[in-house]
CSV table of C-alpha atoms in Angstrom, one decimal:
chain,number,residue,atom,x,y,z
A,1,MET,CA,18.2,-78.5,-24.3
A,2,ASP,CA,17.2,-76.8,-21.4
A,3,GLU,CA,14.6,-73.6,-21.0
A,4,THR,CA,17.4,-71.2,-21.0
A,5,GLU,CA,18.6,-71.8,-24.4
A,6,ILE,CA,15.2,-71.7,-26.4
A,7,GLU,CA,14.4,-68.2,-24.2
A,8,ALA,CA,17.8,-67.1,-25.3
A,9,TRP,CA,17.1,-68.2,-29.3
A,10,HIS,CA,13.4,-66.8,-28.8
A,11,ARG,CA,14.9,-63.1,-27.5
A,12,ARG,CA,17.5,-63.2,-30.5
A,13,ILE,CA,15.0,-64.0,-33.3
A,14,ARG,CA,12.7,-61.2,-31.3
A,15,VAL,CA,9.5,-63.6,-31.8
A,16,ASP,CA,7.5,-61.4,-29.2
A,17,GLU,CA,8.5,-58.8,-31.4
A,18,PRO,CA,6.6,-59.1,-34.5
A,19,LEU,CA,6.7,-56.9,-37.1
A,20,GLY,CA,3.7,-57.7,-39.0
A,21,GLU,CA,0.4,-60.5,-38.7
A,22,ASN,CA,1.2,-62.9,-41.3
A,23,SER,CA,1.0,-66.4,-40.8
A,24,THR,CA,4.1,-68.8,-40.2
A,25,ARG,CA,4.1,-72.2,-39.0
A,26,TYR,CA,5.9,-73.2,-35.7
A,27,MET,CA,7.1,-77.0,-35.6
A,28,LEU,CA,7.9,-78.8,-32.2
A,29,ARG,CA,9.6,-82.2,-33.0
A,30,ILE,CA,10.5,-84.2,-29.7
A,31,GLY,CA,12.8,-87.5,-29.3
A,32,GLU,CA,12.2,-90.8,-31.7
A,33,GLN,CA,8.9,-89.6,-32.3
A,34,GLY,CA,10.3,-86.2,-33.6
A,35,LEU,CA,12.5,-88.5,-36.0
A,36,GLU,CA,9.8,-90.3,-37.4
A,37,ASN,CA,7.6,-87.9,-38.1
A,38,HIS,CA,10.1,-85.0,-39.8
A,39,ILE,CA,9.7,-83.7,-43.0
A,40,ALA,CA,10.0,-86.6,-45.4
A,41,THR,CA,12.2,-84.7,-48.0
A,42,PHE,CA,15.0,-85.8,-45.7
A,43,LYS,CA,16.6,-88.4,-43.4
A,44,VAL,CA,17.2,-86.8,-39.7
A,45,GLU,CA,19.5,-89.0,-37.2
A,46,ALA,CA,20.6,-88.4,-33.9
A,47,ASP,CA,22.5,-89.8,-31.1
A,48,PRO,CA,20.4,-90.6,-28.4
A,49,ALA,CA,17.4,-90.7,-30.4
A,50,ASN,CA,15.2,-90.3,-27.8
A,51,GLY,CA,17.3,-86.7,-27.3
A,52,PHE,CA,16.6,-84.9,-30.2
A,53,GLU,CA,15.1,-81.6,-30.4
A,54,GLU,CA,13.5,-79.2,-32.9
A,55,TYR,CA,12.3,-75.7,-32.6
A,56,LEU,CA,11.1,-74.2,-36.0
A,57,TYR,CA,9.6,-71.2,-37.5
A,58,TRP,CA,9.0,-72.2,-41.0
A,59,ARG,CA,6.8,-69.6,-43.7
A,60,PRO,CA,6.5,-70.1,-47.7
A,61,LEU,CA,6.4,-66.9,-49.5
A,62,THR,CA,5.9,-66.1,-53.0
A,63,GLU,CA,8.6,-66.9,-54.4
A,64,LEU,CA,11.4,-68.6,-51.4
A,65,MET,CA,10.6,-70.2,-48.5
A,66,THR,CA,12.4,-68.9,-44.9
A,67,PHE,CA,12.8,-70.9,-41.9
A,68,SER,CA,14.7,-70.3,-38.5
A,69,LEU,CA,15.0,-73.6,-36.0
A,70,LEU,CA,17.0,-74.3,-33.3
A,71,ARG,CA,18.1,-78.2,-33.1
A,72,THR,CA,20.0,-80.4,-30.8
A,73,PRO,CA,23.1,-82.5,-32.7
A,74,CYS,CA,22.1,-84.6,-35.1
A,75,ALA,CA,23.0,-85.3,-38.9
A,76,THR,CA,20.2,-84.6,-41.9
A,77,GLU,CA,20.6,-86.2,-45.1
A,78,ARG,CA,19.2,-86.0,-48.6
A,79,THR,CA,19.4,-88.9,-49.8
A,80,ALA,CA,19.5,-90.1,-53.8
A,81,GLN,CA,16.7,-92.1,-52.9
A,82,LEU,CA,14.8,-88.8,-51.6
A,83,VAL,CA,16.5,-87.1,-54.5
A,84,ALA,CA,14.7,-89.3,-56.8
A,85,GLU,CA,11.3,-89.5,-54.4
A,86,TYR,CA,11.0,-86.0,-53.9
A,87,PRO,CA,12.8,-83.7,-56.8
A,88,SER,CA,13.5,-80.0,-55.7
A,89,ARG,CA,13.9,-77.1,-57.3
A,90,PHE,CA,15.6,-75.0,-54.0
A,91,VAL,CA,19.0,-73.8,-53.0
A,92,LEU,CA,19.5,-73.9,-49.4
A,93,VAL,CA,21.0,-71.1,-48.5
A,94,ALA,CA,21.9,-70.9,-44.3
A,95,THR,CA,24.1,-69.5,-41.1
A,96,GLN,CA,24.9,-69.8,-38.0
A,97,HIS,CA,24.3,-67.7,-35.2
A,98,LEU,CA,25.5,-69.9,-31.7
A,99,PRO,CA,29.2,-70.3,-31.3
A,100,GLY,CA,30.4,-74.1,-32.7
A,101,GLY,CA,29.6,-75.1,-36.4
A,102,GLY,CA,29.1,-77.9,-38.4
A,103,ALA,CA,29.6,-79.5,-41.5
A,104,VAL,CA,28.1,-80.4,-45.6
A,105,VAL,CA,29.7,-83.8,-46.7
A,106,GLN,CA,29.0,-84.9,-50.7
A,107,ASP,CA,31.0,-87.4,-52.8
A,108,GLY,CA,33.2,-87.6,-49.4
A,109,ARG,CA,34.6,-84.0,-49.7
A,110,VAL,CA,33.5,-82.4,-46.4
A,111,LEU,CA,33.4,-78.9,-45.7
A,112,GLU,CA,33.3,-77.2,-42.0
A,113,TYR,CA,31.5,-74.0,-41.2
A,114,ALA,CA,31.7,-72.5,-38.3
A,115,HIS,CA,29.8,-69.4,-36.9
A,116,PRO,CA,30.4,-66.5,-37.5
A,117,ARG,CA,32.0,-66.4,-40.6
A,118,HIS,CA,30.4,-68.6,-43.4
A,119,LEU,CA,27.5,-68.5,-45.8
A,120,VAL,CA,26.5,-72.4,-46.7
A,121,MET,CA,24.8,-72.8,-50.0
A,122,VAL,CA,23.2,-76.5,-51.1
A,123,HIS,CA,21.5,-77.6,-54.1
A,124,ASN,CA,18.0,-79.7,-52.5
A,125,GLN,CA,18.8,-81.4,-56.1
A,126,GLU,CA,21.9,-83.1,-55.1
A,127,PRO,CA,22.7,-85.5,-52.3
A,128,PHE,CA,24.1,-84.5,-49.4
A,129,THR,CA,24.5,-84.7,-45.4
A,130,GLN,CA,24.5,-81.8,-42.9
A,131,ILE,CA,25.9,-82.3,-39.7
A,132,SER,CA,25.6,-80.2,-36.3
A,133,GLU,CA,28.0,-82.0,-33.3
A,134,THR,CA,26.2,-78.8,-30.9
A,135,VAL,CA,23.4,-77.6,-30.6
A,136,ALA,CA,22.9,-75.5,-33.7
A,137,ASP,CA,20.5,-72.5,-34.5
A,138,LEU,CA,20.1,-72.1,-38.2
A,139,ALA,CA,18.1,-69.3,-39.6
A,140,GLY,CA,17.7,-69.2,-43.9
A,141,ILE,CA,15.7,-69.4,-47.6
A,142,TRP,CA,15.1,-71.9,-49.7
A,143,VAL,CA,15.7,-70.1,-53.4
A,144,PRO,CA,14.2,-71.3,-56.3
A,145,THR,CA,16.8,-72.3,-59.2
A,146,GLU,CA,14.9,-69.7,-61.5
A,147,LEU,CA,15.9,-66.9,-59.8
A,148,LEU,CA,19.6,-67.7,-59.8
A,149,GLY,CA,18.7,-67.7,-63.9
A,150,ILE,CA,18.5,-71.3,-64.2
A,151,PRO,CA,15.8,-71.8,-66.5
A,152,ALA,CA,12.9,-74.4,-64.7
A,153,GLY,CA,13.3,-78.0,-65.5
A,154,GLU,CA,16.9,-77.5,-67.0
A,155,PRO,CA,19.5,-79.9,-65.6
A,156,TRP,CA,22.2,-77.9,-63.2
A,157,SER,CA,24.9,-79.4,-60.9
A,158,MET,CA,26.0,-77.8,-58.3
A,159,ALA,CA,28.8,-78.8,-55.6
A,160,PRO,CA,28.0,-77.7,-51.8
A,161,MET,CA,29.6,-73.9,-50.9
A,162,VAL,CA,30.9,-72.9,-48.5
A,163,ASP,CA,31.8,-69.0,-48.3
A,164,SER,CA,33.7,-67.0,-46.0
A,165,SER,CA,34.2,-63.8,-48.2
A,166,PRO,CA,33.2,-60.0,-46.8
A,167,LEU,CA,30.4,-60.9,-49.7
A,168,ALA,CA,29.2,-64.1,-48.1
A,169,ARG,CA,29.8,-62.5,-44.5
A,170,ALA,CA,27.4,-59.9,-45.7
A,171,THR,CA,24.8,-61.9,-47.5
A,172,ALA,CA,25.1,-64.5,-43.8
A,173,ALA,CA,24.0,-61.3,-41.6
A,174,TYR,CA,21.3,-60.5,-44.2
A,175,VAL,CA,19.7,-63.6,-44.8
A,176,ALA,CA,20.1,-64.5,-41.0
A,177,SER,CA,18.0,-60.9,-40.0
A,178,PHE,CA,15.7,-61.5,-43.5
A,179,ALA,CA,14.5,-65.3,-42.1
A,180,ASN,CA,14.4,-64.0,-38.6
A,181,ASP,CA,11.5,-61.3,-39.4
A,182,ILE,CA,10.3,-63.1,-42.0
A,183,ALA,CA,9.8,-66.8,-40.3
A,184,ALA,CA,9.5,-65.6,-36.8
A,185,ARG,CA,8.6,-62.3,-36.6
A,186,ARG,CA,5.5,-62.1,-39.5
A,187,ALA,CA,6.9,-59.0,-41.0
A,188,ASP,CA,5.1,-58.3,-44.4
A,189,VAL,CA,7.4,-58.9,-47.6
A,190,ASP,CA,6.8,-58.0,-51.7
A,191,THR,CA,7.8,-60.1,-54.2
A,192,ASP,CA,10.2,-57.4,-55.7
A,193,THR,CA,12.1,-57.6,-51.9
A,194,GLU,CA,12.3,-61.7,-52.6
A,195,VAL,CA,13.7,-61.4,-56.3
A,196,ALA,CA,16.1,-58.7,-54.8
A,197,VAL,CA,16.7,-61.1,-52.4
A,198,ALA,CA,17.6,-64.0,-54.5
A,199,GLY,CA,20.0,-61.5,-56.8
A,200,LEU,CA,21.9,-61.3,-53.7
A,201,ILE,CA,22.8,-65.2,-53.6
A,202,ARG,CA,23.3,-65.0,-57.6
A,203,ALA,CA,26.3,-62.8,-56.5
A,204,VAL,CA,27.5,-64.6,-54.3
A,205,LEU,CA,27.5,-67.3,-56.5
A,206,SER,CA,29.0,-65.7,-59.4
A,207,THR,CA,32.0,-65.8,-57.4
A,208,HIS,CA,32.2,-69.6,-57.6
A,209,ARG,CA,30.5,-69.8,-61.2
A,210,ALA,CA,31.5,-68.0,-63.5
A,211,ASP,CA,31.0,-69.7,-66.1
A,212,THR,CA,27.0,-69.5,-65.2
A,213,PHE,CA,27.0,-66.0,-63.6
A,214,GLN,CA,27.7,-62.8,-64.3
A,215,PRO,CA,30.7,-61.5,-62.3
A,216,ALA,CA,29.1,-59.3,-59.5
A,217,ASP,CA,30.2,-56.2,-58.0
A,218,SER,CA,30.7,-56.9,-54.6
A,219,GLU,CA,30.9,-53.5,-53.0
A,220,LEU,CA,27.8,-53.1,-55.0
A,221,TYR,CA,26.2,-55.6,-52.5
A,222,VAL,CA,28.0,-55.6,-49.7
A,223,ARG,CA,26.5,-51.5,-49.7
A,224,GLU,CA,23.0,-52.6,-50.6
A,225,VAL,CA,23.3,-55.1,-47.7
A,226,SER,CA,23.9,-52.6,-45.6
A,227,ARG,CA,21.0,-50.6,-46.3
A,228,SER,CA,18.9,-53.0,-45.9
A,229,LEU,CA,20.1,-54.3,-42.1
A,230,ILE,CA,19.9,-50.6,-41.3
A,231,GLU,CA,16.3,-50.4,-42.9
A,232,GLN,CA,15.7,-53.4,-40.5
A,233,ASN,CA,17.8,-52.0,-37.0
A,234,TYR,CA,17.5,-48.1,-37.1
A,235,ARG,CA,14.6,-47.9,-35.0
A,236,ASP,CA,17.0,-50.1,-32.0
A,237,PRO,CA,18.9,-46.9,-30.1
A,238,ALA,CA,22.1,-49.2,-29.6
A,239,PHE,CA,22.2,-50.1,-33.5
A,240,ASN,CA,24.9,-47.9,-34.5
A,241,ALA,CA,27.7,-48.5,-37.3
A,242,ASP,CA,30.4,-50.5,-34.8
A,243,THR,CA,27.0,-52.6,-34.4
A,244,LEU,CA,26.7,-52.6,-38.4
A,245,ALA,CA,30.3,-54.2,-38.8
A,246,GLN,CA,29.7,-56.9,-36.3
A,247,MET,CA,26.7,-57.8,-37.9
A,248,LEU,CA,28.5,-58.1,-41.4
A,249,TYR,CA,31.8,-59.7,-39.6
A,250,VAL,CA,34.2,-57.1,-40.7
A,251,SER,CA,36.0,-54.7,-39.2
A,252,ARG,CA,34.6,-50.9,-39.2
A,253,ARG,CA,37.6,-49.5,-40.7
A,254,HIS,CA,36.8,-52.2,-43.6
A,255,MET,CA,33.4,-52.0,-43.8
A,256,TYR,CA,33.8,-47.7,-44.6
A,257,ARG,CA,35.9,-48.8,-48.0
A,258,TYR,CA,33.2,-50.3,-49.0
A,259,PHE,CA,31.4,-46.3,-49.3
A,260,ALA,CA,34.7,-44.6,-49.8
A,261,ASP,CA,33.5,-43.4,-53.0
A,262,THR,CA,29.9,-42.7,-52.0
A,263,GLY,CA,30.4,-39.4,-50.4
A,264,THR,CA,28.2,-41.0,-47.5
A,265,THR,CA,29.1,-43.2,-44.4
A,266,PRO,CA,27.2,-45.8,-42.7
A,267,ALA,CA,26.9,-43.2,-39.7
A,268,LYS,CA,25.7,-40.7,-41.9
A,269,LEU,CA,23.4,-43.4,-43.1
A,270,ILE,CA,21.5,-44.3,-40.2
A,271,ALA,CA,21.2,-40.9,-39.0
A,272,GLN,CA,19.4,-39.9,-42.1
A,273,ARG,CA,17.3,-42.8,-41.7
A,274,ARG,CA,16.4,-41.8,-38.2
A,275,LEU,CA,15.4,-38.3,-39.2
A,276,ASP,CA,13.6,-39.4,-42.2
A,277,GLN,CA,11.5,-41.2,-40.0
A,278,ALA,CA,11.3,-38.5,-37.7
A,279,ARG,CA,10.4,-35.7,-40.2
A,280,ARG,CA,7.6,-38.3,-41.2
A,281,LEU,CA,6.4,-38.7,-37.7
A,282,LEU,CA,6.0,-35.2,-36.9
A,283,ALA,CA,4.4,-34.4,-40.4
A,284,GLY,CA,1.6,-36.9,-40.0
A,285,ASN,CA,0.9,-38.0,-36.3
A,286,SER,CA,-0.1,-34.4,-34.6
A,287,GLY,CA,-0.8,-36.7,-31.6
A,288,MET,CA,2.5,-38.1,-30.8
A,289,GLY,CA,4.3,-36.5,-28.3
A,290,LEU,CA,8.3,-35.8,-28.8
A,291,ALA,CA,9.5,-38.6,-26.9
A,292,GLU,CA,7.5,-41.2,-28.9
A,293,VAL,CA,8.7,-39.9,-32.1
A,294,ALA,CA,12.2,-40.2,-31.0
A,295,ALA,CA,11.4,-43.9,-30.0
A,296,ALA,CA,10.0,-44.9,-32.9
A,297,SER,CA,12.6,-43.1,-34.6
A,298,GLY,CA,15.9,-44.6,-33.0
A,299,PHE,CA,16.7,-41.8,-30.9
A,300,ALA,CA,17.9,-42.4,-27.3
A,301,SER,CA,15.8,-39.9,-25.8
A,302,ALA,CA,13.5,-36.4,-27.1
A,303,GLY,CA,16.6,-34.2,-26.6
A,304,THR,CA,19.0,-36.0,-28.5
A,305,MET,CA,16.5,-36.1,-31.6
A,306,SER,CA,15.7,-31.9,-30.8
A,307,LYS,CA,20.0,-31.7,-31.3
A,308,ARG,CA,20.4,-34.1,-34.4
A,309,PHE,CA,17.1,-32.2,-36.0
A,310,ARG,CA,18.5,-28.5,-35.2
A,311,ALA,CA,21.7,-29.0,-36.3
A,312,GLU,CA,20.5,-31.0,-40.1
A,313,TYR,CA,17.5,-28.9,-40.5
A,314,GLY,CA,18.0,-25.3,-38.8
A,315,MET,CA,15.2,-25.5,-36.8
A,316,SER,CA,13.1,-27.9,-34.1
A,317,PRO,CA,10.9,-30.5,-34.1
A,318,SER,CA,8.0,-28.8,-33.0
A,319,ASP,CA,8.7,-25.8,-35.5
A,320,TYR,CA,9.0,-28.5,-37.9
A,321,ARG,CA,5.4,-30.1,-37.3
A,322,ARG,CA,4.0,-26.6,-37.4
A,323,SER,CA,5.6,-25.8,-40.6
A,324,ALA,CA,4.2,-29.5,-42.0
A,325,GLN,CA,0.8,-29.1,-40.9
A,326,SER,CA,0.0,-25.6,-41.9
A,327,GLU,CA,1.6,-26.4,-45.3
A,328,THR,CA,-0.9,-29.5,-45.2
A,329,ALA,CA,-3.7,-27.2,-44.4
A,330,GLN,CA,-3.0,-24.9,-47.5
A,331,ASN,CA,-2.6,-27.6,-49.4
A,332,ARG,CA,-6.4,-28.9,-48.4
A,333,GLN,CA,-7.5,-25.5,-48.8
A,334,GLN,CA,-6.3,-25.3,-52.4
A,335,ASP,CA,-7.3,-28.6,-53.3
A,336,SER,CA,-10.9,-27.9,-52.4
A,337,GLY,CA,-10.6,-24.4,-53.8
A,338,GLY,CA,-10.5,-22.4,-50.9
A,339,ASP,CA,-13.7,-23.1,-49.5
């Protein structure tokens, strides 16, 4: 790989725009030594071996493990011997952004995947081989089987799955965003969010394993994924309903169908989230100018924010700030007994 590819990957996962100060693990593996020093639970082979490169951000959480990586073509194998030597209770869930793809092989069965359509799911307790024939950027999570409804210690077999359903595409978009934000951008995350992410994976699995999982409401999960992506991206003024549809790998019209019975639309949800943020900043940050508030809330300019704000609330941002601060002062005076 050349520096241009590596820099483009770093820009794409926005590693220089941290969301928190949490520690993460950055690993660089190069050539034959990189292959020899790879994680012991996998056998990795590349041809030629001295051309192997892997750049990896990896961060364990309370329940999940997240990763974002860029690497040259290789084969990653979880052999029967490695399964026996290094038992695992995790299911790997991943997706790829770069054009191209790869394949997951198990017992002669070959499942091909390609950007941007597929979500790949593999049980780490089952032997498999993952093959990338082009430079690949994979982002994903490791989910413990207990969070997928399988009691700890209970034997469970799961064949690899490559899914391109609307729910899977929505989940792939969320998994990539979540993994990059957590592993590369050091974002804060609580246990409830980890469990919710696992619930999303379980919903996808439910479409494959009706005998194990309860059927899921796909429309509900796609809406929840959409709201999560809005929460992660609304501060970007270029983010809109069309961008959201692209992240979900569906048409704008198809995406809107998921919200047909909700009384709202993705565009309205994005606009409302920006207005909510602007209101919070106006009420609580008297030192921020209107341009700063607009930029921090995802508006292209203070003028755009003012226009949207007045249309929604019937007053300008400045009037709202004065009103909110006056109300806060009155409440403080009442709390202090009027002194």
